[in-house]
Tab-separated table of C-alpha atoms and ligand atoms in Angstrom:
chain	number	residue	atom	x	y	z
A	1	MET	CA	81.382	101.191	118.375
A	2	LYS	CA	83.428	98.987	120.846
A	3	LEU	CA	86.304	97.099	119.230
A	4	LYS	CA	88.567	94.460	120.681
A	5	ILE	CA	91.872	94.272	118.869
A	6	ALA	CA	94.313	91.491	118.981
A	7	VAL	CA	97.817	92.919	118.269
A	8	LEU	CA	100.271	90.563	116.841
A	9	ALA	CA	103.443	92.472	115.961
A	10	GLY	CA	105.639	89.460	115.231
A	11	ASP	CA	109.333	89.706	114.081
A	12	GLY	CA	111.695	92.046	112.306
A	13	ILE	CA	110.298	95.488	111.605
A	14	GLY	CA	106.876	94.128	112.874
A	15	PRO	CA	106.957	95.806	116.374
A	16	GLU	CA	108.113	99.213	115.000
A	17	ILE	CA	105.430	99.451	112.265
A	18	MET	CA	102.793	98.124	114.703
A	19	GLU	CA	103.446	100.867	117.128
A	20	GLN	CA	102.584	103.378	114.424
A	21	GLY	CA	99.507	101.441	113.300
A	22	VAL	CA	98.226	101.153	116.753
A	23	ALA	CA	98.837	104.960	117.343
A	24	VAL	CA	96.823	105.663	114.233
A	25	LEU	CA	94.000	103.331	115.240
A	26	SER	CA	93.894	104.988	118.636
A	27	ALA	CA	93.721	108.620	117.252
A	28	VAL	CA	91.055	107.652	114.770
A	29	ALA	CA	89.060	105.943	117.524
A	30	GLU	CA	89.336	108.997	119.771
A	31	LYS	CA	88.309	111.319	117.074
A	32	PHE	CA	85.169	109.236	116.271
A	33	GLY	CA	84.326	108.230	119.794
A	34	HIS	CA	84.953	104.346	119.374
A	35	GLU	CA	86.181	102.430	122.285
A	36	VAL	CA	89.104	100.418	121.571
A	37	SER	CA	90.866	97.821	123.610
A	38	TYR	CA	94.117	95.954	122.676
A	39	LYS	CA	95.459	92.569	123.577
A	40	GLU	CA	99.056	91.826	122.435
A	41	ALA	CA	100.078	88.171	121.709
A	42	LEU	CA	103.180	86.252	120.446
A	43	CYS	CA	103.611	85.007	117.102
A	44	GLY	CA	106.300	84.065	114.690
A	45	ALA	CA	110.049	83.534	115.488
A	46	HIS	CA	109.664	85.547	118.536
A	47	ALA	CA	107.049	82.992	119.892
A	48	ILE	CA	109.166	80.051	118.886
A	49	ASP	CA	112.060	81.605	120.906
A	50	GLU	CA	109.760	82.322	123.897
A	51	VAL	CA	107.429	79.368	123.921
A	52	GLY	CA	108.557	76.968	121.141
A	53	ASP	CA	105.347	77.449	119.055
A	54	PRO	CA	104.828	80.114	116.280
A	55	PHE	CA	101.280	80.383	116.971
A	56	PRO	CA	100.676	79.515	120.642
A	57	GLU	CA	97.299	78.458	121.964
A	58	GLU	CA	97.086	81.667	123.974
A	59	THR	CA	97.502	83.744	120.769
A	60	TYR	CA	94.840	81.815	119.087
A	61	GLN	CA	92.362	82.544	122.073
A	62	ALA	CA	93.298	86.195	121.827
A	63	CYS	CA	92.385	86.098	118.191
A	64	LYS	CA	89.230	84.206	118.708
A	65	GLU	CA	87.945	86.688	121.346
A	66	ALA	CA	88.937	89.693	119.386
A	67	ASP	CA	86.733	91.466	116.829
A	68	ALA	CA	89.676	92.035	114.520
A	69	VAL	CA	93.489	91.144	114.557
A	70	LEU	CA	96.039	93.594	113.550
A	71	PHE	CA	99.087	91.687	112.379
A	72	ALA	CA	102.571	93.020	111.380
A	73	SER	CA	104.965	90.366	109.927
A	74	VAL	CA	106.791	87.213	110.731
A	75	GLY	CA	110.086	85.615	109.794
A	76	ASP	CA	113.626	85.356	110.801
A	77	PRO	CA	116.867	84.764	108.700
A	78	LYS	CA	117.934	82.095	110.991
A	79	PHE	CA	115.301	79.836	109.574
A	80	ASP	CA	115.555	80.759	106.006
A	81	ASN	CA	118.539	78.702	105.079
A	82	ASP	CA	117.768	75.869	107.240
A	83	PRO	CA	115.492	73.356	105.413
A	84	THR	CA	115.848	71.006	108.384
A	85	ALA	CA	114.285	73.343	110.936
A	86	LYS	CA	111.305	71.575	112.519
A	87	VAL	CA	109.280	74.683	113.452
A	88	ARG	CA	109.426	77.746	111.211
A	89	PRO	CA	108.013	81.179	111.892
A	90	GLU	CA	105.834	81.029	108.694
A	91	GLN	CA	103.957	78.045	110.249
A	92	GLY	CA	102.557	80.464	112.669
A	93	LEU	CA	100.968	82.465	109.836
A	94	LEU	CA	99.609	79.506	108.163
A	95	ALA	CA	98.181	78.189	111.458
A	96	MET	CA	96.592	81.401	112.002
A	97	ARG	CA	94.967	81.417	108.504
A	98	LYS	CA	93.735	77.876	108.904
A	99	ARG	CA	92.531	78.002	112.569
A	100	LEU	CA	90.697	81.193	112.055
A	101	GLY	CA	89.106	79.955	108.792
A	102	LEU	CA	90.620	82.995	106.813
A	103	TYR	CA	89.864	81.796	103.314
A	104	ALA	CA	89.733	85.031	101.388
A	105	ASN	CA	92.679	87.264	101.325
A	106	ILE	CA	92.148	90.617	99.703
A	107	ARG	CA	95.093	92.459	98.334
A	108	PRO	CA	94.471	95.802	96.621
A	109	VAL	CA	96.947	96.868	94.166
A	110	GLU	CA	96.656	100.731	94.087
A	111	THR	CA	99.041	103.366	92.607
A	112	PHE	CA	100.055	106.727	94.204
A	113	ASP	CA	100.523	109.250	91.548
A	114	CYS	CA	103.379	110.876	93.355
A	115	LEU	CA	105.285	107.392	93.601
A	116	ILE	CA	104.695	106.272	89.993
A	117	HIS	CA	108.381	107.242	89.200
A	118	LYS	CA	109.307	104.440	91.522
A	119	SER	CA	107.648	101.782	89.420
A	120	PRO	CA	109.690	99.693	87.378
A	121	LEU	CA	106.916	100.228	84.692
A	122	LYS	CA	106.573	103.037	82.426
A	123	ASP	CA	104.438	105.831	83.806
A	124	GLU	CA	101.811	105.638	81.145
A	125	LEU	CA	101.381	101.913	81.788
A	126	VAL	CA	100.995	102.013	85.522
A	127	ARG	CA	99.205	105.377	86.071
A	128	GLY	CA	95.720	104.678	87.238
A	129	ALA	CA	96.099	100.980	87.675
A	130	ASP	CA	93.721	99.876	90.464
A	131	PHE	CA	92.694	96.315	90.930
A	132	ILE	CA	92.343	93.743	93.906
A	133	CYS	CA	93.520	90.324	94.035
A	134	ILE	CA	91.277	88.005	95.949
A	135	ARG	CA	93.425	85.078	96.757
A	136	GLU	CA	92.168	81.839	98.238
A	137	LEU	CA	94.106	81.391	101.495
A	138	THR	CA	93.225	78.117	103.256
A	139	GLY	CA	93.537	75.535	100.463
A	140	GLY	CA	95.670	74.297	97.639
A	141	MET	CA	99.261	73.241	97.876
A	142	TYR	CA	99.886	75.139	101.033
A	143	PHE	CA	97.609	72.737	102.970
A	144	GLY	CA	97.127	69.648	100.856
A	145	GLN	CA	98.899	66.265	101.814
A	146	LYS	CA	102.575	66.477	101.628
A	147	GLN	CA	105.264	63.994	101.677
A	148	GLU	CA	108.786	64.970	102.334
A	149	GLY	CA	111.409	62.132	101.779
A	150	THR	CA	115.130	62.256	101.126
A	151	ASP	CA	114.924	61.714	97.423
A	152	GLU	CA	111.170	62.458	96.690
A	153	ALA	CA	108.769	64.846	97.883
A	154	TRP	CA	105.340	66.165	96.831
A	155	ASP	CA	102.472	68.550	97.819
A	156	THR	CA	98.886	68.199	96.699
A	157	ASN	CA	97.028	70.894	95.041
A	158	TYR	CA	93.586	69.939	96.532
A	159	TYR	CA	90.401	71.941	96.138
A	160	SER	CA	86.707	71.128	96.678
A	161	ARG	CA	83.811	72.761	95.122
A	162	PRO	CA	82.624	74.659	98.220
A	163	GLU	CA	85.987	76.058	98.614
A	164	VAL	CA	86.200	77.437	95.233
A	165	GLU	CA	82.522	78.629	95.198
A	166	ARG	CA	82.780	80.674	98.372
A	167	ILE	CA	85.852	82.546	97.266
A	168	LEU	CA	84.359	83.184	93.723
A	169	ARG	CA	81.435	84.876	95.576
A	170	VAL	CA	83.732	87.154	97.577
A	171	ALA	CA	85.188	88.201	94.244
A	172	TYR	CA	81.842	88.888	92.758
A	173	GLN	CA	80.728	90.904	95.835
A	174	TYR	CA	83.934	93.057	95.544
A	175	ALA	CA	83.423	93.454	91.838
A	176	ARG	CA	79.783	94.824	92.387
A	177	GLN	CA	81.274	97.578	94.550
A	178	ARG	CA	83.846	98.281	91.832
A	179	ARG	CA	83.966	98.222	87.957
A	180	ARG	CA	82.116	94.764	87.846
A	181	HIS	CA	84.796	92.840	86.080
A	182	VAL	CA	86.239	89.580	87.447
A	183	THR	CA	89.130	87.597	85.935
A	184	VAL	CA	89.481	84.167	87.049
A	185	VAL	CA	92.984	83.082	87.062
A	186	ASP	CA	93.943	79.396	86.654
A	187	LYS	CA	95.932	76.836	84.667
A	188	ALA	CA	93.086	74.832	83.309
A	189	ASN	CA	95.079	73.793	80.328
A	190	VAL	CA	97.188	71.649	82.648
A	191	LEU	CA	95.881	71.268	86.142
A	192	ALA	CA	92.808	69.134	87.177
A	193	SER	CA	92.378	71.460	90.195
A	194	SER	CA	92.142	74.483	87.813
A	195	ARG	CA	89.655	72.674	85.691
A	196	LEU	CA	87.409	72.422	88.769
A	197	TRP	CA	88.016	76.006	89.426
A	198	ARG	CA	86.831	77.079	85.913
A	199	LYS	CA	83.906	74.554	85.929
A	200	VAL	CA	82.583	76.139	89.299
A	201	ALA	CA	83.290	79.648	87.946
A	202	GLN	CA	81.334	79.037	84.830
A	203	GLU	CA	78.386	78.083	86.925
A	204	VAL	CA	78.755	80.793	89.674
A	205	MET	CA	79.238	83.681	87.010
A	206	LEU	CA	75.554	82.925	85.778
A	207	GLU	CA	74.353	84.318	88.994
A	208	TYR	CA	76.155	87.581	88.476
A	209	PRO	CA	74.971	88.684	85.034
A	210	ASP	CA	75.833	92.294	85.758
A	211	VAL	CA	79.536	91.441	86.235
A	212	GLN	CA	81.865	90.765	83.164
A	213	THR	CA	83.740	87.553	83.784
A	214	ASP	CA	86.799	86.375	81.873
A	215	PHE	CA	89.352	83.571	82.425
A	216	MET	CA	92.882	83.713	82.150
A	217	TYR	CA	95.714	81.361	82.500
A	218	VAL	CA	98.193	82.344	85.246
A	219	ASP	CA	101.342	82.760	83.140
A	220	ASN	CA	99.248	84.943	80.702
A	221	ALA	CA	97.961	86.910	83.662
A	222	ALA	CA	101.573	87.353	84.963
A	223	MET	CA	102.484	89.073	81.541
A	224	ARG	CA	99.291	90.966	81.358
A	225	MET	CA	99.998	92.581	84.765
A	226	ILE	CA	103.102	93.979	83.435
A	227	GLN	CA	101.911	94.849	80.003
A	228	ASP	CA	98.554	96.369	80.899
A	229	PRO	CA	97.795	96.447	84.659
A	230	ARG	CA	94.944	98.577	84.045
A	231	PHE	CA	93.106	95.685	82.395
A	232	PHE	CA	92.346	94.242	85.893
A	233	ASP	CA	89.371	95.095	88.248
A	234	VAL	CA	89.036	92.001	90.397
A	235	MET	CA	91.284	89.096	90.069
A	236	VAL	CA	90.439	85.815	91.840
A	237	THR	CA	92.768	82.912	92.132
A	238	GLU	CA	93.988	79.888	94.191
A	239	ASN	CA	96.335	80.141	96.962
A	240	THR	CA	99.826	79.519	95.339
A	241	PHE	CA	99.060	81.645	92.231
A	242	GLY	CA	97.739	84.382	94.399
A	243	ASP	CA	100.994	84.367	96.476
A	244	ILE	CA	103.085	84.765	93.452
A	245	LEU	CA	100.843	87.287	91.574
A	246	THR	CA	100.457	89.685	94.596
A	247	ASP	CA	104.192	90.085	94.880
A	248	GLU	CA	104.142	91.138	91.261
A	249	GLY	CA	101.359	93.386	91.917
A	250	SER	CA	102.988	94.998	94.732
A	251	CYS	CA	106.060	95.924	92.930
A	252	ILE	CA	104.421	97.516	89.977
A	253	THR	CA	103.022	100.169	92.243
A	254	GLY	CA	106.350	101.479	93.119
A	255	SER	CA	106.664	100.561	96.705
A	256	MET	CA	105.854	97.348	98.596
A	257	GLY	CA	106.006	99.334	101.833
A	258	LEU	CA	102.428	100.791	100.839
A	259	LEU	CA	100.054	97.881	100.268
A	260	PRO	CA	97.787	96.543	103.106
A	261	SER	CA	95.662	93.520	103.002
A	262	ALA	CA	92.844	91.852	104.719
A	263	SER	CA	92.198	88.368	105.406
A	264	THR	CA	88.574	87.267	106.222
A	265	GLY	CA	86.465	84.097	106.413
A	266	GLU	CA	84.728	82.138	109.216
A	267	SER	CA	86.247	83.799	112.236
A	268	THR	CA	88.018	87.042	113.271
A	269	PRO	CA	89.380	88.918	110.414
A	270	VAL	CA	93.005	89.914	110.149
A	271	PHE	CA	94.602	93.026	108.698
A	272	GLU	CA	98.263	93.157	107.776
A	273	PRO	CA	100.676	94.714	105.335
A	274	ILE	CA	101.626	92.393	102.443
A	275	HIS	CA	105.353	92.862	102.933
A	276	GLY	CA	107.577	90.801	105.099
A	277	SER	CA	109.421	91.327	108.346
A	278	TRP	CA	112.515	92.920	106.613
A	279	PRO	CA	115.105	91.758	109.354
A	280	GLN	CA	117.769	94.000	108.022
A	281	GLY	CA	115.669	97.029	108.676
A	282	LYS	CA	114.821	96.025	112.239
A	283	GLY	CA	115.414	98.666	114.946
A	284	LEU	CA	116.843	101.223	112.357
A	285	ASN	CA	113.641	103.411	112.443
A	286	ILE	CA	113.585	103.160	108.517
A	287	ALA	CA	110.735	100.899	107.744
A	288	ASN	CA	107.766	102.448	106.023
A	289	PRO	CA	104.778	102.193	108.398
A	290	LEU	CA	102.148	103.159	105.667
A	291	ALA	CA	101.160	99.528	104.667
A	292	GLN	CA	100.506	98.894	108.286
A	293	ILE	CA	98.531	102.161	108.596
A	294	LEU	CA	96.578	101.405	105.565
A	295	SER	CA	95.612	98.045	106.987
A	296	VAL	CA	94.093	100.012	109.891
A	297	ALA	CA	92.068	101.846	107.251
A	298	MET	CA	90.859	98.476	105.806
A	299	LEU	CA	90.043	97.455	109.333
A	300	PHE	CA	87.581	100.305	109.977
A	301	GLU	CA	86.172	100.071	106.412
A	302	TYR	CA	85.418	96.220	107.236
A	303	PHE	CA	83.187	97.283	110.062
A	304	GLY	CA	81.465	99.693	107.799
A	305	LEU	CA	83.308	102.745	109.150
A	306	GLN	CA	84.078	104.384	105.881
A	307	ALA	CA	84.613	107.905	107.104
A	308	GLU	CA	87.227	106.597	109.463
A	309	GLY	CA	89.036	104.721	106.627
A	310	ARG	CA	88.847	107.677	104.509
A	311	LEU	CA	90.411	110.011	107.029
A	312	ILE	CA	93.409	107.530	107.377
A	313	ARG	CA	93.768	107.296	103.529
A	314	ASP	CA	93.668	111.053	103.235
A	315	ALA	CA	96.321	111.413	105.972
A	316	VAL	CA	98.460	109.026	104.108
A	317	SER	CA	98.360	110.867	100.816
A	318	ALA	CA	98.912	114.157	102.595
A	319	SER	CA	102.009	112.692	104.120
A	320	LEU	CA	103.333	111.614	100.665
A	321	ALA	CA	102.430	114.926	99.109
A	322	ALA	CA	104.259	116.882	101.835
A	323	ASN	CA	107.279	114.590	101.347
A	324	VAL	CA	107.064	113.157	104.850
A	325	ARG	CA	108.469	109.803	103.619
A	326	THR	CA	110.697	107.101	104.665
A	327	PRO	CA	114.018	106.674	102.962
A	328	GLU	CA	113.002	104.217	100.259
A	329	ILE	CA	110.621	106.650	98.796
A	330	GLN	CA	112.204	109.845	99.874
A	331	VAL	CA	112.581	112.777	97.356
A	332	GLU	CA	116.205	113.932	96.853
A	333	GLY	CA	116.939	116.698	99.120
A	334	ALA	CA	113.862	116.413	101.256
A	335	PRO	CA	114.377	116.178	105.087
A	336	ARG	CA	114.923	112.662	106.429
A	337	TYR	CA	111.991	110.906	108.241
A	338	GLY	CA	111.813	107.715	109.912
A	339	THR	CA	109.178	105.317	110.824
A	340	ARG	CA	108.182	107.216	114.060
A	341	GLU	CA	108.266	110.570	112.431
A	342	VAL	CA	106.001	109.322	109.612
A	343	GLY	CA	103.538	107.808	112.064
A	344	GLN	CA	103.575	110.799	114.258
A	345	TRP	CA	102.869	113.171	111.335
A	346	ILE	CA	99.792	111.028	110.257
A	347	VAL	CA	98.573	111.001	113.977
A	348	ASP	CA	98.801	114.784	114.237
A	349	TYR	CA	97.075	115.146	110.842
A	350	ILE	CA	94.261	113.106	112.134
A	351	ARG	CA	93.856	114.906	115.328
A	352	LYS	CA	93.873	118.274	113.530
A	353	ALA	CA	91.439	117.137	110.786
B	401	IPM	C1	102.332	86.010	101.979
B	401	IPM	C2	103.541	85.280	102.531
B	401	IPM	C3	103.237	83.858	103.140
B	401	IPM	C4	102.675	83.082	102.080
B	401	IPM	C5	104.539	83.178	103.696
B	401	IPM	C6	105.246	84.146	104.628
B	401	IPM	C7	104.088	81.921	104.476
B	401	IPM	O1	104.560	85.079	101.469
B	401	IPM	O2	101.527	86.255	102.841
B	401	IPM	O3	102.135	86.135	100.931
B	401	IPM	O4	103.356	82.554	101.213
B	401	IPM	O5	101.297	83.051	102.053
B	402	MN	MN1	103.724	85.938	99.653
């Protein structure tokens, strides 16, 4: 297969983990005889500094023309504590989602047995937890009308029926590949937008009688994820709730540095780690490259290249089992490995496989 990849490394640890993601992508492509070409493009704080725009037109074109985007992370502390900043790196990410029509964000929450002791939850609660959150990504409060005055401000949580319907269908399609259980998460006891979600879901569910559907208020879902994460198979929810719940999901597995994601929709799909740009870790060769590398696995799988994805997942599991780990998940007394060393170990594993 020929694959054109737009590479958006962004800010903070982004460029370092991206280097490893690209190395793994190339190693797998070589092994399986795929022809991959890369085009790097600017985004985030980096792009603001260079051209004054966190998602420049040139970057949009590079994404449009690619088969897939491999994205790392954006963000810079110099913007975080300045609510008056006119442009912010995060706007680049939101612009990318909107302009590429990436309405479905797929965030798997998977546990690795050898890292369960890192979870803040008890072993017996979290062992075997395996679910995915399908987060609506181009609607809701993130993109609804806003007003920002000196003494008053508001955001609008707007949703239309087609927006809700299409994301629900994505959830049902995933459920059919998994344990056939969808949980629709909303706040229908309070919010009008949530009542629309529930109404539409009650209709759409009839088309998927082979899938069990249940409804859960978001506050209850936040609790259930901690009490009994194994309850969930496919969770589907609106943009803001999905943002919050997926951070919660990522930490129950033991390391945020291990979770990849895919954003798909109308145009080129984007694959990215769910963690942020971790500016404090920049340039220190300590960032965990595994979420970026697993995002590459999701990229191959998106194109139906299951064996390629499998090989990456096996390599990642093998690296963990061999204690080739970055500092935040390192076993006491084991040798120290950095971002580059973990990436190189995985590339070597793939070449030898
Ligand atoms: C995420 C991030 C983004 C979001 C930020 C950086 C705009 O937190 O991808 O979850 O809120 O969607
Ligand atoms: Mn988030």
